[in-house]
mmCIF file of C-alpha atoms in Angstrom:
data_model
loop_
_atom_site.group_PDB
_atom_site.id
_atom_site.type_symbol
_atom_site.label_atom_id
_atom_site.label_comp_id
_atom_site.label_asym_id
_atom_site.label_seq_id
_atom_site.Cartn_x
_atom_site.Cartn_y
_atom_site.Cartn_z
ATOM 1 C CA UNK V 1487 37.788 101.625 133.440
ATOM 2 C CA UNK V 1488 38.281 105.107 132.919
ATOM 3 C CA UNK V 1489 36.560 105.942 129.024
ATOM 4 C CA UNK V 1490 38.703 109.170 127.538
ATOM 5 C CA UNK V 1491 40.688 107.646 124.724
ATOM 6 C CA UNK V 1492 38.604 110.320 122.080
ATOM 7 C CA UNK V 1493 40.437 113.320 124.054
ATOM 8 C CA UNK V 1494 43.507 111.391 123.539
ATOM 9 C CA UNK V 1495 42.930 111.193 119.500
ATOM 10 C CA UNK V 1496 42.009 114.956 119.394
ATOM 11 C CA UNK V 1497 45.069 115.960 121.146
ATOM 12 C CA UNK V 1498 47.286 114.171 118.941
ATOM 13 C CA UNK V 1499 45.719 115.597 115.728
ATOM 14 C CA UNK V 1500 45.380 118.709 116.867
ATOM 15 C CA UNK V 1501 49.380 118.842 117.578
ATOM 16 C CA UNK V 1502 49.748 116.950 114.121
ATOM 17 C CA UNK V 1503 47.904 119.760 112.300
ATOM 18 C CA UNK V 1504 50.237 122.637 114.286
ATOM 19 C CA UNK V 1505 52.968 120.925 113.310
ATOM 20 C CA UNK V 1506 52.083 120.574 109.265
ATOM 21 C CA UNK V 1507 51.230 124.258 109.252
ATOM 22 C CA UNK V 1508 52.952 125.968 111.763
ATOM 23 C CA UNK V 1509 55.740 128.729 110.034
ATOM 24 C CA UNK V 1510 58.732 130.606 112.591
ATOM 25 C CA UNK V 1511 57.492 132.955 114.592
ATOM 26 C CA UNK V 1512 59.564 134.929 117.733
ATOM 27 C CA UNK V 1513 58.997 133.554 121.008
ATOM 28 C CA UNK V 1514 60.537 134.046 124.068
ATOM 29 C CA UNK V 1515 60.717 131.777 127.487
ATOM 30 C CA UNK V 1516 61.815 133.131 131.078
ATOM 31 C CA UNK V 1517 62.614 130.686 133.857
ATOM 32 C CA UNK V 1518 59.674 130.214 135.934
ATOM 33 C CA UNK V 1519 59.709 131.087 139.758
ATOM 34 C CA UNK V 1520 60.495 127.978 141.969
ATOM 35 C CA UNK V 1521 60.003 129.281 145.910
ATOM 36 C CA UNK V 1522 56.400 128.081 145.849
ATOM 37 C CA UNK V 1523 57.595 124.106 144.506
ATOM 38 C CA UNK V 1524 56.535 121.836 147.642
ATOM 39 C CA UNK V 1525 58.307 118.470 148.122
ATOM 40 C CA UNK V 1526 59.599 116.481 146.942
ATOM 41 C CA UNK V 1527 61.431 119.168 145.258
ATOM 42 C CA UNK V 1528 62.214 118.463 141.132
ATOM 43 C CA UNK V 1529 65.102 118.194 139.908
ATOM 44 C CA UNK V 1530 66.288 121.781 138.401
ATOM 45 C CA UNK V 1531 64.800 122.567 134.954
ATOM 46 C CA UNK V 1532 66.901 123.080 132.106
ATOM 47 C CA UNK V 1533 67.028 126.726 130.703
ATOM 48 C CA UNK V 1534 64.646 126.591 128.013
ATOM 49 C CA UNK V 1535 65.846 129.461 126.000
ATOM 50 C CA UNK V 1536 68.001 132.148 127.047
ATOM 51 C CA UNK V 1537 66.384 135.662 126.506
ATOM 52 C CA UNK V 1538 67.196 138.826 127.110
ATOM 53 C CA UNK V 1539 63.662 139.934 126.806
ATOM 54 C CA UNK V 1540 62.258 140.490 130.388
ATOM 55 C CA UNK V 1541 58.079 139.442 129.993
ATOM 56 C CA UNK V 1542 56.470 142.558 131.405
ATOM 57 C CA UNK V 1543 54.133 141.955 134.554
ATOM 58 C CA UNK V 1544 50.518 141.332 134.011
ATOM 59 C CA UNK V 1545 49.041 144.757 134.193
ATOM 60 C CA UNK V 1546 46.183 145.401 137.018
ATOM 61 C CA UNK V 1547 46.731 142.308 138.835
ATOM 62 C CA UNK V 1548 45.142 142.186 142.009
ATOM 63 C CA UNK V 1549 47.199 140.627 145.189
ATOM 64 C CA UNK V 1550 46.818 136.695 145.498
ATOM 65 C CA UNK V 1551 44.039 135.942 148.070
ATOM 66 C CA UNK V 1552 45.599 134.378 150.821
ATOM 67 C CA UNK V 1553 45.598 130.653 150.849
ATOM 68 C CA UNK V 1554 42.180 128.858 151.659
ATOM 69 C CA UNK V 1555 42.479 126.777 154.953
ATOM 70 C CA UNK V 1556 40.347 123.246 154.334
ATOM 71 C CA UNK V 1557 40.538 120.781 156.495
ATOM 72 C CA UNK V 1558 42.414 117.625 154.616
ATOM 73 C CA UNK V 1559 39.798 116.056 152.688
ATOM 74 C CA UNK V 1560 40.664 112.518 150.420
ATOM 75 C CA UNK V 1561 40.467 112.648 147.190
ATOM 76 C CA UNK V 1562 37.226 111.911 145.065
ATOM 77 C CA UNK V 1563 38.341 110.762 141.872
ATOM 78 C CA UNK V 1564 35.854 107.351 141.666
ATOM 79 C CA UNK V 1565 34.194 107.084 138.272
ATOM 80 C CA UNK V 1566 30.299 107.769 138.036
ATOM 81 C CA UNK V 1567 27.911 104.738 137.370
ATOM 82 C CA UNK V 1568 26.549 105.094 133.839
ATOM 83 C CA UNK V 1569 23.473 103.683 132.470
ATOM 84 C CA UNK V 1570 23.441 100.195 130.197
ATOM 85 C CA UNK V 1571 22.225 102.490 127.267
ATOM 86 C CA UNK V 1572 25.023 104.836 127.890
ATOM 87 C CA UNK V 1573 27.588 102.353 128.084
ATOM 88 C CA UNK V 1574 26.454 100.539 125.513
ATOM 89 C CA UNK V 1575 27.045 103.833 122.808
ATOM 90 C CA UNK V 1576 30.856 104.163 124.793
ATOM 91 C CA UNK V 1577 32.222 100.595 124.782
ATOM 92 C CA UNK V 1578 35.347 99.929 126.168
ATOM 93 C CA UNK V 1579 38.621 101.341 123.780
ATOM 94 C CA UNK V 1580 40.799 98.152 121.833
ATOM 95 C CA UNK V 1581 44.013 100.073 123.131
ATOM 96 C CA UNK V 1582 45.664 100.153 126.316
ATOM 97 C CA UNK V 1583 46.983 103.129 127.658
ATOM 98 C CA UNK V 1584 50.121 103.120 130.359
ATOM 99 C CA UNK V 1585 48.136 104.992 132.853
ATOM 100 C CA UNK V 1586 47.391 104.882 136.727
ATOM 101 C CA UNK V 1587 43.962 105.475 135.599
ATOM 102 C CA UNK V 1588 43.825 102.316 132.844
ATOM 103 C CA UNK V 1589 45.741 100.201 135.057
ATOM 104 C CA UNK V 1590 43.075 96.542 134.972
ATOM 105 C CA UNK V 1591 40.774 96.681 137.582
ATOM 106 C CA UNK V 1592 41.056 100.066 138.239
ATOM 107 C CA UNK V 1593 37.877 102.540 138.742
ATOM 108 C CA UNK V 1594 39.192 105.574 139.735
ATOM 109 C CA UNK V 1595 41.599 108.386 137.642
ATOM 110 C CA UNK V 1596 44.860 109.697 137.954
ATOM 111 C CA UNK V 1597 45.175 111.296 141.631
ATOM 112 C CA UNK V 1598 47.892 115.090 141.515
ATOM 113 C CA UNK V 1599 50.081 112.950 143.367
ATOM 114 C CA UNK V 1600 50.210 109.922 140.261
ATOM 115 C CA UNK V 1601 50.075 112.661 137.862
ATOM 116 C CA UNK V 1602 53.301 114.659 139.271
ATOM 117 C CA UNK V 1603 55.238 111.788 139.867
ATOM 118 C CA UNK V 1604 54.684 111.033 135.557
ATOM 119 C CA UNK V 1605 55.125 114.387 134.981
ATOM 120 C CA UNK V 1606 58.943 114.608 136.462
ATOM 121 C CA UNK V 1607 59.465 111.004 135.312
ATOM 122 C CA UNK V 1608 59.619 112.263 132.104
ATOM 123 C CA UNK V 1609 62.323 114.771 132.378
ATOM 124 C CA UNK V 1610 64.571 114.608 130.072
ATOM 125 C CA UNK V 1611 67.987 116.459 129.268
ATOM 126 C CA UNK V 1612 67.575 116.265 125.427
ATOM 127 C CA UNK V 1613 70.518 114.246 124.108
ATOM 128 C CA UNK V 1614 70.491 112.720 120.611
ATOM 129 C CA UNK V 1615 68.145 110.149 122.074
ATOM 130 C CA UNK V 1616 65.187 112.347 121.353
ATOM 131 C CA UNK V 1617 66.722 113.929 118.366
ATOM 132 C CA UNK V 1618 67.401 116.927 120.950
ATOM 133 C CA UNK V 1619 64.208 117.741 122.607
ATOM 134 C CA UNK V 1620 64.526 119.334 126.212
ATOM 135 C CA UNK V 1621 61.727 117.776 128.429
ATOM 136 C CA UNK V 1622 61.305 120.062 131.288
ATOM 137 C CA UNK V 1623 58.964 120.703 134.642
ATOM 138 C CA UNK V 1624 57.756 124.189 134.874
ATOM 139 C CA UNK V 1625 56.842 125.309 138.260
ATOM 140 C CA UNK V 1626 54.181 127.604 138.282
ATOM 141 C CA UNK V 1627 53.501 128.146 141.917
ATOM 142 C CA UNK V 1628 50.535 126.294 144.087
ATOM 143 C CA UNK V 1629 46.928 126.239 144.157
ATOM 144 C CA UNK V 1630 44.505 127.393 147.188
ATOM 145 C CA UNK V 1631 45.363 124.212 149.196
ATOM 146 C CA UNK V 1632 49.155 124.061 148.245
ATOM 147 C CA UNK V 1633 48.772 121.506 145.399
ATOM 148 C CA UNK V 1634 51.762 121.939 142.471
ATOM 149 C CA UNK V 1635 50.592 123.780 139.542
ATOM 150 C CA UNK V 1636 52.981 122.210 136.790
ATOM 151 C CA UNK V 1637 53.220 122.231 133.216
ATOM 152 C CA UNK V 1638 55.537 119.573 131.263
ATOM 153 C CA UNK V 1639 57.650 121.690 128.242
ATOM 154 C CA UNK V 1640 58.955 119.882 125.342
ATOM 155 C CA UNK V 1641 61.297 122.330 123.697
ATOM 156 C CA UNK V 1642 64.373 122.375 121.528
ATOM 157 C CA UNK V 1643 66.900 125.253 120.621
ATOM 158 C CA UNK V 1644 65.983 127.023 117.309
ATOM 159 C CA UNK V 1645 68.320 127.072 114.542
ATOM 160 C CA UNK V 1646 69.671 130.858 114.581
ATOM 161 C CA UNK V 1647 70.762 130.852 110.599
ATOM 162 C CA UNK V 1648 67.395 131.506 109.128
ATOM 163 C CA UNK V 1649 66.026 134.002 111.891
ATOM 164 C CA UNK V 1650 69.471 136.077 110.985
ATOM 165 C CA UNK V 1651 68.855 135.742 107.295
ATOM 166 C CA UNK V 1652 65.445 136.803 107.241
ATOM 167 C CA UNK V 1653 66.131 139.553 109.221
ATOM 168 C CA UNK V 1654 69.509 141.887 109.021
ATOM 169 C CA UNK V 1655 68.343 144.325 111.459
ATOM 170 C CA UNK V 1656 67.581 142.082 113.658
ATOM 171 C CA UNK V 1657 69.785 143.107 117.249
ATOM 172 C CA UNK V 1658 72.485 141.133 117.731
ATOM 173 C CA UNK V 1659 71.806 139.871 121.452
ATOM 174 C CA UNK V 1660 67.899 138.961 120.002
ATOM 175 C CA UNK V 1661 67.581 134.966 120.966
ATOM 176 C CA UNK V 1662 66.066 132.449 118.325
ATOM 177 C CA UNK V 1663 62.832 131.542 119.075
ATOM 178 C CA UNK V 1664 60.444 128.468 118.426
ATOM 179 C CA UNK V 1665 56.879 129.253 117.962
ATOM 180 C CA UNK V 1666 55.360 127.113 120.598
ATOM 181 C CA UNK V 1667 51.533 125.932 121.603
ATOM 182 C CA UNK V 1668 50.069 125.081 124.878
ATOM 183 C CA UNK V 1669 47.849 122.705 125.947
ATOM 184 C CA UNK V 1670 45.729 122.768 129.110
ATOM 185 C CA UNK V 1671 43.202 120.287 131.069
ATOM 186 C CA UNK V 1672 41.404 120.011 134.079
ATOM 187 C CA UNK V 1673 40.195 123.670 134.430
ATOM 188 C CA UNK V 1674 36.976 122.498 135.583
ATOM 189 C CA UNK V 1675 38.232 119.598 138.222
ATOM 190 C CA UNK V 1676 34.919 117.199 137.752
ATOM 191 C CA UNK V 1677 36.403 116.949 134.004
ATOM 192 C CA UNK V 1678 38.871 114.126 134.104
ATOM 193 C CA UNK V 1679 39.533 113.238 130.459
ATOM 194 C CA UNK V 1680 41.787 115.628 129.812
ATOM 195 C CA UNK V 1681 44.253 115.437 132.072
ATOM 196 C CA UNK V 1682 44.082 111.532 131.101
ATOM 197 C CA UNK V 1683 44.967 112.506 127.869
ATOM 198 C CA UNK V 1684 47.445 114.500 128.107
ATOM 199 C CA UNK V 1685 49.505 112.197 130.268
ATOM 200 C CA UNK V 1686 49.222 109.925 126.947
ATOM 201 C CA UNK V 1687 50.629 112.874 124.509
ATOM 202 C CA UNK V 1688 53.189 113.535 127.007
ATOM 203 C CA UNK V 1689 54.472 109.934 127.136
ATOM 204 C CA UNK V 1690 54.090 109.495 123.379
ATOM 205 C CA UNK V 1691 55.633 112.690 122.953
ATOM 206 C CA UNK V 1692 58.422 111.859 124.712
ATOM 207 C CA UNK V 1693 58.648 108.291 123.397
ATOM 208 C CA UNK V 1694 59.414 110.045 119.766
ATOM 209 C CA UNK V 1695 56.042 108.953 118.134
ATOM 210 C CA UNK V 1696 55.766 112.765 116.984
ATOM 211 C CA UNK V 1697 58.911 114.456 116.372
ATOM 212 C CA UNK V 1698 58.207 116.058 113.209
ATOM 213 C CA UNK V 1699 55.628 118.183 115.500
ATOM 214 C CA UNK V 1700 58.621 118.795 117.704
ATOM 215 C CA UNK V 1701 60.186 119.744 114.297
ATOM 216 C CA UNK V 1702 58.396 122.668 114.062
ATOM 217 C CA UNK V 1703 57.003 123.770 117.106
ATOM 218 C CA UNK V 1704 57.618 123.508 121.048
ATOM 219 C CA UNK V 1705 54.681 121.905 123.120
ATOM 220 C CA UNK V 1706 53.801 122.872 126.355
ATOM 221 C CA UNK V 1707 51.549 121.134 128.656
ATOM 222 C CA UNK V 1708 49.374 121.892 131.679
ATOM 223 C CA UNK V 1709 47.654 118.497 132.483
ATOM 224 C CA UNK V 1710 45.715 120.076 135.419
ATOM 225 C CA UNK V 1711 45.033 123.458 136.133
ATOM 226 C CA UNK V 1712 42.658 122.734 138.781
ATOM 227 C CA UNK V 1713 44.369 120.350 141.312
ATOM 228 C CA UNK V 1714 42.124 121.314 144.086
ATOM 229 C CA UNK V 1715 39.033 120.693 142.048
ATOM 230 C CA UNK V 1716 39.719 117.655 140.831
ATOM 231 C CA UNK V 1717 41.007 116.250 144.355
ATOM 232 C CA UNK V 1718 37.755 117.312 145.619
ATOM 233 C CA UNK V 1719 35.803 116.375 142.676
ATOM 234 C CA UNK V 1720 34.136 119.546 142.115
ATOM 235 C CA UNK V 1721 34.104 121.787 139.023
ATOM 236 C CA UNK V 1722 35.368 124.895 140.971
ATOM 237 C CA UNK V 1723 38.634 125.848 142.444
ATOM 238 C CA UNK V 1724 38.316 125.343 146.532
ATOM 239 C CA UNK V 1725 37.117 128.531 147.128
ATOM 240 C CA UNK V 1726 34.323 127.532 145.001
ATOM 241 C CA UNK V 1727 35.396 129.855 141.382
ATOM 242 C CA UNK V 1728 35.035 129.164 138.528
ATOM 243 C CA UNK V 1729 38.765 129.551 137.057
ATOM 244 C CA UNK V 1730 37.576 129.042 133.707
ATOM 245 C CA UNK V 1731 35.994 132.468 134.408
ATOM 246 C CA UNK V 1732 38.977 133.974 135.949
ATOM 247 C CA UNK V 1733 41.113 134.890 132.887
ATOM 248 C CA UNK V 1734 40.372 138.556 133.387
ATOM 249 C CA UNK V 1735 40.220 139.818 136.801
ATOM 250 C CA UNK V 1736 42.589 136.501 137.479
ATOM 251 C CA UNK V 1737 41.765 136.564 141.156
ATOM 252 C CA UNK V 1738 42.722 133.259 141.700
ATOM 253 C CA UNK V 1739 46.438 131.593 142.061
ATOM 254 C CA UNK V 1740 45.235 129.054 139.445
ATOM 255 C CA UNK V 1741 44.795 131.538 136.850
ATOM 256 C CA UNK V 1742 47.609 134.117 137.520
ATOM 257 C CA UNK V 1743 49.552 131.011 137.107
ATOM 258 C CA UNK V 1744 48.059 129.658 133.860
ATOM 259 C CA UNK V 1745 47.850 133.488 132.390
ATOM 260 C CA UNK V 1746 52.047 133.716 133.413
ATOM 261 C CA UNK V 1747 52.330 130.915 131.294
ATOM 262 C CA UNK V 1748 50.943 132.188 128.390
ATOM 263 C CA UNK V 1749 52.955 135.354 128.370
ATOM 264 C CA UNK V 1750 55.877 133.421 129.563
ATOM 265 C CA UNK V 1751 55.661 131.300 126.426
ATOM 266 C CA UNK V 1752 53.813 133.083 124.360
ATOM 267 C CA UNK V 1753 51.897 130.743 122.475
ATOM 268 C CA UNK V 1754 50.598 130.828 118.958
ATOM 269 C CA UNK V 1755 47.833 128.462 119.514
ATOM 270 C CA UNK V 1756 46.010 127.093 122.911
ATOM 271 C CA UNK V 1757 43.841 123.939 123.276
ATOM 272 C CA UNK V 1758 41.665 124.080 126.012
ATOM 273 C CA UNK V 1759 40.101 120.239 126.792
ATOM 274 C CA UNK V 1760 37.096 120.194 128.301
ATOM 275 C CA UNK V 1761 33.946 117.853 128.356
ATOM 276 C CA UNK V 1762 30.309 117.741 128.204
ATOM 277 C CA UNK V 1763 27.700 115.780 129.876
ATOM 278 C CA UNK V 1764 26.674 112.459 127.572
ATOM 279 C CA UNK V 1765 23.043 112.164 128.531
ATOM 280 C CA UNK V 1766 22.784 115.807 129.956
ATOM 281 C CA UNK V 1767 18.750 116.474 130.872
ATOM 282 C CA UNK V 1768 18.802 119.186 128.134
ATOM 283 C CA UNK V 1769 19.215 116.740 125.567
ATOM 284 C CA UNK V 1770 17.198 113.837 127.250
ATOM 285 C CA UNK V 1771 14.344 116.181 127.858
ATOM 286 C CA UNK V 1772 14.334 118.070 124.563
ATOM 287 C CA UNK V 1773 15.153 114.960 121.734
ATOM 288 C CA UNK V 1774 14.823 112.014 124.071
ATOM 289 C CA UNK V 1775 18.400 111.286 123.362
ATOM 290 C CA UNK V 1776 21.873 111.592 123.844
ATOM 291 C CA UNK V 1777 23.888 113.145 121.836
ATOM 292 C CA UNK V 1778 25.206 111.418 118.979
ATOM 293 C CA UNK V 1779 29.360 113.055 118.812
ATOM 294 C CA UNK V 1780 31.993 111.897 120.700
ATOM 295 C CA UNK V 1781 33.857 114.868 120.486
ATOM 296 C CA UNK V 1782 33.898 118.320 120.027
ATOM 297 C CA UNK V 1783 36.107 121.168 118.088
ATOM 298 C CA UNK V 1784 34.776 124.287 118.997
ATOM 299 C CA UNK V 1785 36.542 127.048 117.539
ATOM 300 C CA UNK V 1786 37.970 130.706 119.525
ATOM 301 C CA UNK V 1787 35.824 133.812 118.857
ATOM 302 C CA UNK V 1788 38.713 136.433 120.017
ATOM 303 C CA UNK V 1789 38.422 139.294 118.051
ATOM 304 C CA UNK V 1790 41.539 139.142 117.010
ATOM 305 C CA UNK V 1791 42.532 135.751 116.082
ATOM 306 C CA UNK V 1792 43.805 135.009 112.603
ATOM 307 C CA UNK V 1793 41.275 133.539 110.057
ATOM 308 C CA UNK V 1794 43.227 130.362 109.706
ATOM 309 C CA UNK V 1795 42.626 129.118 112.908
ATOM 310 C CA UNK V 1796 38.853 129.335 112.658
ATOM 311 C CA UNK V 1797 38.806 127.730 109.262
ATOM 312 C CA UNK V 1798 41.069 124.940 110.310
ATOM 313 C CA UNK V 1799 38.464 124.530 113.123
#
């Protein structure tokens, strides 16, 4: 059985903490380009929020490479062996989660094709049955070997009476906005338990377990940026990059896709899930251990970034 349920935990209180202490702020959302969807085709997406603000191109962006051609290869998703001792610290979790990858018996995680078939089961028009939050599949275009990139957007219309309130001079045709966060996984595709997790947030989110989050702010979600990766069970993107390294020169299809995103949505916070080695050799052969945490919190060094978020870190 698949052991992520700590990612799962983090997640949740991380979007419970946006939600107690996020304020309005303007955001804006464009539809996202659809030619590059492969079958079976979604259903439409709802219009998130009309704007009249166009999201200027990314400046200095070189031409995506051309598509890698690699031979079909199955995917590699089969869980590692792990040591007694090691198991031992990580016992099996008391809760069940409605996953391919915690199905009983099961030893292997969610393949893209399980994952995208969740992903548009949970689309969702946003009727009073969930208090009127818009569940929606965001195309964002395909990844070296033609794998969906897809993010899952739980969004609601702002309330228009405050925003003109606070601000008279506001122009007249200037939308309401929501201020929004993101969440993304599987950058590095040999790192599983996020994606895992955020199949879990994105069923309990749209189950109605945390509507006063969805209060407050709109939550985006991009289970797996690294399809390719994590078909191929590898940390890099086919062509071997790292895309985790890519947010610059964003030379890859997986990052321009993930960096759209952001300036699509533009997010006031991003969680990044990742995950570290247990009983890495640098800890074996410097304490003789592993490491004691089960999780980690590791705060953004931008430059720029408001000193709230590093405190709350």
């Amino acid at each position: 059985m698949v052991r992520s349920p700590m990612w799962h935990w983090l997640a949740m209180a991380s979007l419970i903490g946006l939600g107690a202490c996020s304020s309005p702020m303007p955001r804006y959302v464009t539809p996202l380009p659809q030619s590059a969807v492969t079958a079976p085709a979604p259903a439409q997406p709802r219009a998130v929020v009309a704007s009249g603000i166009a999201p200027a191109p990314i400046p200095n962006v070189a031409p995506a490479p051309a598509p890698v051609v690699v031979a079909p290869t199955p995917e590699v998703v089969s869980v590692a062996a792990v040591s007694p001792a090691v198991a031992a610290r990580f016992p099996e979790p008391a809760i069940t989660f409605a996953t391919p990858a915690f199905e009983p018996g099961r030893t292997a995680f969610t393949r893209n094709d399980e994952l995208r078939a969740i992903l548009h089961g949970l689309v969702h028009a946003g009727d009073g049955s969930t208090r009127g939050t818009a569940i929606d599949v965001l195309p964002l275009g395909n990844s070296q070997r033609g794998a969906p990139l897809e993010a899952l957007a739980f969004t609601r219309q702002a309330d228009a009476a405050p925003a003109a309130a606070a601000s008279a001079s506001a122009p007249p045709s200037a939308p309401a906005r929501r201020p929004a966060v993101l969440i993304v996984a599987g950058q590095h595709g040999d790192e599983p338990a996020g994606a895992e997790a955020l199949v879990v947030v994105a069923q309990q989110l749209a189950a109605g377990r945390f509507d006063r989050v969805l209060d407050q702010v709109d939550v985006f979600l991009l289970p797996r940026a690294n399809p390719d990766g994590a078909a191929l069970g590898q940390r890099a993107a086919a062509d071997g990059s790292d895309i985790n390294r890519d947010h610059l020169l964003l030379a890859t299809p997986e990052a321009q896709a993930e960096a759209q995103l952001e300036r699509d949505i533009a997010p006031i916070v991003v969680l990044d899930l990742h995950e570290y080695a247990v009983d890495s050799a640098l800890y074996v052969a410097k304490f003789g251990a592993v490491q004691r945490f089960d999780a980690l919190l590791q705060y953004a060094t931008t430059g720029n970034l408001h000193p709230f978020v590093t405190k709350a870190a």
